[in-house]
CSV table of C-alpha atoms (C1' of nucleotides) and ligand atoms in Angstrom, one decimal:
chain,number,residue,atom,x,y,z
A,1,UNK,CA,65.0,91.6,80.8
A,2,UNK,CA,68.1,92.8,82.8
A,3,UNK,CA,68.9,95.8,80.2
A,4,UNK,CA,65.9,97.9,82.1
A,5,UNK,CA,67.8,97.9,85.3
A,6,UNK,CA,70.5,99.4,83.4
A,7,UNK,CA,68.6,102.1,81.7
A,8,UNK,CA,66.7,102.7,84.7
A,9,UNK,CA,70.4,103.6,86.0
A,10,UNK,CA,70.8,105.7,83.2
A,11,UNK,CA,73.9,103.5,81.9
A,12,UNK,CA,73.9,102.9,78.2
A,13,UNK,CA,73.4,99.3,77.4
A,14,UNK,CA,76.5,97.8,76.3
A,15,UNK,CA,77.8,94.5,76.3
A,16,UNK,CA,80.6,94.3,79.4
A,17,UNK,CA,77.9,95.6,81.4
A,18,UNK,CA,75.0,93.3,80.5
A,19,UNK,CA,77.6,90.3,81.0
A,20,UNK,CA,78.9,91.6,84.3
A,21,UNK,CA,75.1,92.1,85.4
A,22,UNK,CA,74.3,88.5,84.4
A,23,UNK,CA,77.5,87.0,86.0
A,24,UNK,CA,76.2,89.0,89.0
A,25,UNK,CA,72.3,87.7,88.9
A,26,UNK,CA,73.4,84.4,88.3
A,27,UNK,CA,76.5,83.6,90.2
A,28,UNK,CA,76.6,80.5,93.3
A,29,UNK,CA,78.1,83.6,95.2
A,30,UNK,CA,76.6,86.3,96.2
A,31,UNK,CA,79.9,88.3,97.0
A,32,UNK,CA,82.2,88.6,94.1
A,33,UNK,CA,85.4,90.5,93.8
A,34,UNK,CA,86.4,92.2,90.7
A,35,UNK,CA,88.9,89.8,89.8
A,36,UNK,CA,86.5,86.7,89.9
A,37,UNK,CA,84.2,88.5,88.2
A,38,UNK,CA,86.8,89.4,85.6
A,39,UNK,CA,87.4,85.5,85.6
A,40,UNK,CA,84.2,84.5,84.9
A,41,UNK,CA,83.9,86.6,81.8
A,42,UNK,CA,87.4,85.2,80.4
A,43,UNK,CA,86.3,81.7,81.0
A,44,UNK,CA,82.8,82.2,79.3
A,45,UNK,CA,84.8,83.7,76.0
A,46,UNK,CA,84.3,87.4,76.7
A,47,UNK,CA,86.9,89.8,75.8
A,48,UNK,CA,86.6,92.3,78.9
A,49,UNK,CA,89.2,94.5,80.7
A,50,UNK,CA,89.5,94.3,83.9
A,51,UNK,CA,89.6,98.0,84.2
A,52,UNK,CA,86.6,98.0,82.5
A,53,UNK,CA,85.2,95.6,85.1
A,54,UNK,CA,86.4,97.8,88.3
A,55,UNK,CA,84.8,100.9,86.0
A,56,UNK,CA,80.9,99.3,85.3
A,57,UNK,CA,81.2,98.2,89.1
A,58,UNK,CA,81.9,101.2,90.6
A,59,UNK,CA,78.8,102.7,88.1
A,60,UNK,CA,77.1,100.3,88.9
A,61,UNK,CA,77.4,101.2,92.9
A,62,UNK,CA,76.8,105.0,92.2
A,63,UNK,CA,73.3,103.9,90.1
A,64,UNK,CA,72.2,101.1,93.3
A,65,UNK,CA,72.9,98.4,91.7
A,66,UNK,CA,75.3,96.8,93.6
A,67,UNK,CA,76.6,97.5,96.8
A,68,UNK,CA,81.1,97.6,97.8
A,69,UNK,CA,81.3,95.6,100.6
A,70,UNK,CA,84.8,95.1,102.3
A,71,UNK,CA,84.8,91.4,104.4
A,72,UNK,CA,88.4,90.5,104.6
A,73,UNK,CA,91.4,90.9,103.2
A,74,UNK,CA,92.5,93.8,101.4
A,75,UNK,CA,89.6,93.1,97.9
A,76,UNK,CA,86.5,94.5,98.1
A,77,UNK,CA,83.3,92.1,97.2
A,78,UNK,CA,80.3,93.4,95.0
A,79,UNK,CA,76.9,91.9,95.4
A,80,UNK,CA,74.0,92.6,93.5
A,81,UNK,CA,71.2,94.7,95.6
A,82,UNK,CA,68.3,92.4,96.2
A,83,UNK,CA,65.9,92.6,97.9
A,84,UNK,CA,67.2,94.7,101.3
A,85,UNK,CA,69.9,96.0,103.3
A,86,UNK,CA,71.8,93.4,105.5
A,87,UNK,CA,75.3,93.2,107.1
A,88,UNK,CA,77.6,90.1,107.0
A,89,UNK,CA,79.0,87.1,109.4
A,90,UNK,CA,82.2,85.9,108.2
A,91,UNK,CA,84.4,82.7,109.0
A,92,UNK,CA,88.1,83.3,109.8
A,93,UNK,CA,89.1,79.7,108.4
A,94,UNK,CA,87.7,79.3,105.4
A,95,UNK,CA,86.1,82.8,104.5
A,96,UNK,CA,82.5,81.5,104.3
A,97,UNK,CA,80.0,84.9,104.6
A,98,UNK,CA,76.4,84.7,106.2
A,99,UNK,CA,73.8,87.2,105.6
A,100,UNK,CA,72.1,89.0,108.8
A,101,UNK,CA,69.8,91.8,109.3
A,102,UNK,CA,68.7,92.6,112.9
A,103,UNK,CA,66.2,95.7,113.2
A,104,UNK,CA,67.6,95.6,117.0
A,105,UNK,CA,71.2,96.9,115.8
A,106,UNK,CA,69.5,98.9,113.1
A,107,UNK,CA,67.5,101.3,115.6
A,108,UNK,CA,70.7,101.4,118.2
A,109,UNK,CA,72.6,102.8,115.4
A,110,UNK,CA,69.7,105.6,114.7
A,111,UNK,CA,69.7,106.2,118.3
A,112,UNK,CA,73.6,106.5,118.8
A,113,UNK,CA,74.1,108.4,115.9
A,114,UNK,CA,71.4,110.9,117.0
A,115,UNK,CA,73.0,111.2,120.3
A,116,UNK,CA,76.2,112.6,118.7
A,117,UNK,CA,74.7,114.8,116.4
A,118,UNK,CA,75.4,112.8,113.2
A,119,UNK,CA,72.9,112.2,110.6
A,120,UNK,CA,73.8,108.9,109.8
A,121,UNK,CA,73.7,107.7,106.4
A,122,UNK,CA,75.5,104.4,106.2
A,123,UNK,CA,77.0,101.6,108.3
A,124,UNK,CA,79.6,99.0,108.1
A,125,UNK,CA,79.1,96.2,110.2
A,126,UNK,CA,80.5,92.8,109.7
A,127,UNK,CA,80.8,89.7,112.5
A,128,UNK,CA,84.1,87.4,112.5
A,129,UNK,CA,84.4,84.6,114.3
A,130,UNK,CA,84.8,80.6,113.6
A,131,UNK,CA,81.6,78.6,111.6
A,132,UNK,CA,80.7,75.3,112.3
A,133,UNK,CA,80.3,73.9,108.6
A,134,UNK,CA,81.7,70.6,107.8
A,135,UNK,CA,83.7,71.7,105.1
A,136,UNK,CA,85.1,74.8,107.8
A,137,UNK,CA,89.1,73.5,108.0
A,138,UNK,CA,89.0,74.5,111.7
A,139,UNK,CA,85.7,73.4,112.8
A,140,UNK,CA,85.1,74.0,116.4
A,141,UNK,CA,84.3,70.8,118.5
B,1,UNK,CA,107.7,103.2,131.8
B,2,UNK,CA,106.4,102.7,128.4
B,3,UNK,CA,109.0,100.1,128.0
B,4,UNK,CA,107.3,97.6,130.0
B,5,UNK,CA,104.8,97.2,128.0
B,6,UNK,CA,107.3,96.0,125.3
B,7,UNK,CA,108.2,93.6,127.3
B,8,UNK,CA,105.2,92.3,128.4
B,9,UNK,CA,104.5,91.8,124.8
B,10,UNK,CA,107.4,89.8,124.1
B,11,UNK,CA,109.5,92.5,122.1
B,12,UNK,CA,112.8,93.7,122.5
B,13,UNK,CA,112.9,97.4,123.6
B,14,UNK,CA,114.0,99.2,120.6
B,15,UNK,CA,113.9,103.2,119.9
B,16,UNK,CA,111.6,103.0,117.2
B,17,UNK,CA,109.2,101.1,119.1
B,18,UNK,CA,109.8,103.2,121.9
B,19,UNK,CA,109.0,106.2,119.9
B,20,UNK,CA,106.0,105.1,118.4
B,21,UNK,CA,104.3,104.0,121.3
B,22,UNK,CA,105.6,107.2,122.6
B,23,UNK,CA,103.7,109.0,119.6
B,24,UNK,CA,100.6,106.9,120.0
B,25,UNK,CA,100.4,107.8,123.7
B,26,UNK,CA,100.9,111.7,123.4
B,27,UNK,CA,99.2,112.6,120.1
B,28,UNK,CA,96.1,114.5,120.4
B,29,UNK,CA,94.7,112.5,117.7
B,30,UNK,CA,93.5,109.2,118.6
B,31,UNK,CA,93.4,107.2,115.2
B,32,UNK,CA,97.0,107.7,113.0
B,33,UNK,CA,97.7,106.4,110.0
B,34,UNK,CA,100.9,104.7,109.5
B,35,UNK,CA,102.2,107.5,107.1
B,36,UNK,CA,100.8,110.0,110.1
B,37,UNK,CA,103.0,108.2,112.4
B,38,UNK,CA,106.0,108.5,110.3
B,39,UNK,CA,105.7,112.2,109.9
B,40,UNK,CA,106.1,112.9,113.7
B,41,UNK,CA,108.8,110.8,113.9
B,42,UNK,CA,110.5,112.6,111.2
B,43,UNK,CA,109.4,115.8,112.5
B,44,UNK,CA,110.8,114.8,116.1
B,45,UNK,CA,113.8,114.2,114.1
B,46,UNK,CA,113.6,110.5,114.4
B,47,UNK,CA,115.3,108.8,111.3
B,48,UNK,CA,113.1,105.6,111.8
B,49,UNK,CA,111.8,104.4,108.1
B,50,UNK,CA,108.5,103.6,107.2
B,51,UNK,CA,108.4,99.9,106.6
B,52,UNK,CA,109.4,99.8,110.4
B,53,UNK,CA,106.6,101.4,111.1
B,54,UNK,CA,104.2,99.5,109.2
B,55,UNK,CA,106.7,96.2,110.7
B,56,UNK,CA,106.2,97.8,114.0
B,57,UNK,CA,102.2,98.3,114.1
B,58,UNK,CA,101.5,95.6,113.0
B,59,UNK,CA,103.9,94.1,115.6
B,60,UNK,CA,102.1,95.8,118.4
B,61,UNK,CA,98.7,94.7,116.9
B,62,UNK,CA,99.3,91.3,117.1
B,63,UNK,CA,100.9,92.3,120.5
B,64,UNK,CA,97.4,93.6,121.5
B,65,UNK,CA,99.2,96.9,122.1
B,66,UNK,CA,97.1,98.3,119.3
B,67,UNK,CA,94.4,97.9,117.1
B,68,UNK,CA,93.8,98.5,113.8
B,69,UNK,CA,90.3,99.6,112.0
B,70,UNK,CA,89.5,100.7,108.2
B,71,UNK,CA,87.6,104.1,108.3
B,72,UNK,CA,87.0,105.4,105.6
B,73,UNK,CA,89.4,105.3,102.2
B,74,UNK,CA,92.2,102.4,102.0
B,75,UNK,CA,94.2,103.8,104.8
B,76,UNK,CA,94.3,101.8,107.7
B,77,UNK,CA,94.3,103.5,111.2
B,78,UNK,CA,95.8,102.7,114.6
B,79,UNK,CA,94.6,103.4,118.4
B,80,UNK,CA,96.4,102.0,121.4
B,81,UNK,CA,94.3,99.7,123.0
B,82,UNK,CA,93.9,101.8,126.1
B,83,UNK,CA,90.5,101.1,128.0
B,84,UNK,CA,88.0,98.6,126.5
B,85,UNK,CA,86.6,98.0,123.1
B,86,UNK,CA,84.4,100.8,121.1
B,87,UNK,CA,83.3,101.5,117.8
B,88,UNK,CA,83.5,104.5,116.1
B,89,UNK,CA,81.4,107.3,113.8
B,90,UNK,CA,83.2,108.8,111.4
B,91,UNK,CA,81.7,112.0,109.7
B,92,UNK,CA,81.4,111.9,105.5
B,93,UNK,CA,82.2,115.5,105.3
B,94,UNK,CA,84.7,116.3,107.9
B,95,UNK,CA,86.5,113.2,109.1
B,96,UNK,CA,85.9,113.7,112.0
B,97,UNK,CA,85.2,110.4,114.7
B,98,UNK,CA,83.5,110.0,117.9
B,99,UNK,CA,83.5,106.4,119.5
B,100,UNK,CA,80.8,104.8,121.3
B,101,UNK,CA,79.7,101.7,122.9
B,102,UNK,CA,76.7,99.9,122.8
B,103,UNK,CA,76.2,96.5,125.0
B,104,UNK,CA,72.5,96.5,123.3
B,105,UNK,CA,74.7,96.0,119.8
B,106,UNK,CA,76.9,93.7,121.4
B,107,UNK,CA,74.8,91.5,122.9
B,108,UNK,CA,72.9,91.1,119.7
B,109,UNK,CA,75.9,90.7,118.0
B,110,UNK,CA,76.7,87.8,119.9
B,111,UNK,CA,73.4,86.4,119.8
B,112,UNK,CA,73.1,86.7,116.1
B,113,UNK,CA,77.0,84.9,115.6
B,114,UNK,CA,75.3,82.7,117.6
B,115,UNK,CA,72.3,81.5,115.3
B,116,UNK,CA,74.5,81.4,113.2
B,117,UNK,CA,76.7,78.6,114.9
B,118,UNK,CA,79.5,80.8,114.6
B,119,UNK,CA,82.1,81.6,117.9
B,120,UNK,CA,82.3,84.9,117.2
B,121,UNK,CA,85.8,86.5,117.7
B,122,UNK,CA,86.0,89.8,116.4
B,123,UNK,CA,83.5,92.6,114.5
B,124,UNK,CA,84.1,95.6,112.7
B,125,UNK,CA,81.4,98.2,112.8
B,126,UNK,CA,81.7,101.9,111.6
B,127,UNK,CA,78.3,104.3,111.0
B,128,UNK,CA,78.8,107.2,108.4
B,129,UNK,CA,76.8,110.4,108.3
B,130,UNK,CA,77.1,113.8,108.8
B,131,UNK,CA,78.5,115.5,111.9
B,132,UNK,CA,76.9,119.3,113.2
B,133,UNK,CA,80.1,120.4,114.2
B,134,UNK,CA,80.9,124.2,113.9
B,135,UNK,CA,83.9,123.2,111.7
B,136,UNK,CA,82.2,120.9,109.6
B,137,UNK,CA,81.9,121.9,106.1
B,138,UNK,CA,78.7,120.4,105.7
B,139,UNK,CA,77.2,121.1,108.3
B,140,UNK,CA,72.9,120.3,108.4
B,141,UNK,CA,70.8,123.3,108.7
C,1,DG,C1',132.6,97.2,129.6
C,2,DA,C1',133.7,94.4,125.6
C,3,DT,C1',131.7,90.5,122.5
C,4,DA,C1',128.7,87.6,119.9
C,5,DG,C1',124.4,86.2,118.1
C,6,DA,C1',119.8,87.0,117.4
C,7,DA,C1',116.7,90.1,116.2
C,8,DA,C1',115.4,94.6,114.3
C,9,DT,C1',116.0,98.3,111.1
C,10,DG,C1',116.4,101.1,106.7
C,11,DA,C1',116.4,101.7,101.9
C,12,DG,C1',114.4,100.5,98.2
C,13,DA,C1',112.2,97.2,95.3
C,14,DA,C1',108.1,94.6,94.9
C,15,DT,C1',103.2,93.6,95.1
C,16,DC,C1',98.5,94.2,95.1
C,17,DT,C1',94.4,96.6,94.3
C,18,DT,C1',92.3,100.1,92.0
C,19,DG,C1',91.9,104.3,89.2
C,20,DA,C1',93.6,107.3,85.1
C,21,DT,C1',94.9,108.1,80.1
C,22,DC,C1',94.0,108.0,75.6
C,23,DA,C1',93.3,106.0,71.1
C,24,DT,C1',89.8,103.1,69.3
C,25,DC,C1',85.3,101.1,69.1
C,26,DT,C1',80.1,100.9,69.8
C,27,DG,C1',75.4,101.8,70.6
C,28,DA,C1',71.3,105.0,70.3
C,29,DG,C1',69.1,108.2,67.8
C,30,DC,C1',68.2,110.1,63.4
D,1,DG,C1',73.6,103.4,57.4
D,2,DC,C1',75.7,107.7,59.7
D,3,DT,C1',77.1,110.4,63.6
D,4,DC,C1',79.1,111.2,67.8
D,5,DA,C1',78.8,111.0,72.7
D,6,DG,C1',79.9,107.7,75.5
D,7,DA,C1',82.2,103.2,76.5
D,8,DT,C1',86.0,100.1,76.2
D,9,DG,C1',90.8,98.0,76.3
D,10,DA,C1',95.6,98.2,76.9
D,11,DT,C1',98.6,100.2,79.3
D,12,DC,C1',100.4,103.1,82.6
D,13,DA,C1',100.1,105.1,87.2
D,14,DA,C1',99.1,105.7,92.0
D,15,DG,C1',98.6,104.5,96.8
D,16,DA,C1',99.1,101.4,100.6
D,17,DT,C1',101.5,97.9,102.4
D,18,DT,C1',104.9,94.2,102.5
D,19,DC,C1',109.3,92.0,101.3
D,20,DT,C1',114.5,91.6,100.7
D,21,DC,C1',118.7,91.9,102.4
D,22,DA,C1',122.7,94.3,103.9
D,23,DT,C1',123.7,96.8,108.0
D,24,DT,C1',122.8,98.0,112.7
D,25,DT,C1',121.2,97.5,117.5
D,26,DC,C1',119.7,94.9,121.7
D,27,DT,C1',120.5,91.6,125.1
D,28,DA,C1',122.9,88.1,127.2
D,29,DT,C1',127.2,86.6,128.5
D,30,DC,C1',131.9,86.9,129.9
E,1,MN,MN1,75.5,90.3,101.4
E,2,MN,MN1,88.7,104.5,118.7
E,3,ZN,ZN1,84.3,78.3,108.4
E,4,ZN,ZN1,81.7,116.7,110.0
DNA sequence: GATAGAAATGAGAATCTTGATCATCTGAGC
DNA sequence: GCTCAGATGATCAAGATTCTCATTTCTATC
């Protein structure tokens, strides 16, 4: 049952949260903004704020349950913290995201930020370049 | 002659681009916000408005005069594009950045784009932690 | 140097995303 | 079921950036 992640958290179980945790669990997406996510409850008959939304997110991201991610334009994505932490490829033509983790990059970053006296406790990396899908409107040769 | 490089780029040699490549090129800080921008011009008694600035970075981005990266908060900054490309720590308690390259990171990066079949054009990476300067409000024991 | 046309600017409105307010509602414990 | 701290929803507000459009400024030409 989803409702022990929540109390886990410490977050009282109510209903927008349970529905955005589902919609989150169960989604073809793995990155959702707040607006599709707001979408998805409208079209499945729930009655939820979108404030309310941006608000259980953002709680949700204190507690570790999801994580803020910020791939392109000016919306941040949520996704639902799996299994570990990974940074992101994404397309310039038609936005498609790939999942990477390289233990390589990982330990550079440790090193650097030692080298500069930082204790480093996050990173934002993200690739962008061109895909090759065949659904990609500019598909390289 | 700053102006050349306006040329080169293709823009007309105005004084507000003038100016704020000026600013960009003297300021002791080397990431400014747009609004940061503004406030030396207006305290250089420049009456140069802020859209143009915002018209006129973005302008000299695409211009590969500048580029633009996403720190920390919603505020974008800009650097001129002066020797080669670098990433950047930025320090959770103080603000403060430091850049660095990292052709180990690079080349991964474009080894990992590659699996991917993507032709990688761009990436974004930032580390967060906390810096041990004297200054630093925060600073680790 | 004056002139004209294209391009750039400035002021303010507009937009987009996200967070704040506050009255009302709900869930967890008794 | 009752209570009340905490959560929600509607709306408003804030911050960053872009857009609109009348006015101004470059640049090229004479
Ligand atoms: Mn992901
Ligand atoms: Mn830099
Ligand atoms: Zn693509
Ligand atoms: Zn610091």
């Amino acid at each position: 049952m989803e409702t022990s992640n929540l109390k886990k958290a410490g977050l009282k179980v109510t209903l927008p949260r349970m529905k955005i945790l589902e919609i989150l669990e169960s989604s073809e997406t793995r990155h959702l903004t707040a607006e599709a996510i707001y979408r998805e409850l409208l079209d499945s008959g729930e009655e939820i704020g979108l404030a309310t939304v941006y608000r259980v997110l953002t709680q949700f991201e204190a507690a570790g349950l999801v994580c803020r991610l910020h791939l392109e334009g000016n919306q941040a994505v949520f996704e639902l913290e799996r299994g570990g932490h990974h940074d992101h490829i994404v397309c310039n033509q038609c936005g498609r995201v790939e999942e990477f983790f390289d233990e390589t990059i990982e330990r550079r970053q440790r090193e650097i930020a030692q080298h500069h006296g930082f204790a480093i406790k996050d990173h934002a990396l993200v690739l962008y370049g061109d895909c090759n899908d065949s659904a990609c409107p500019h598909r390289p040769a």
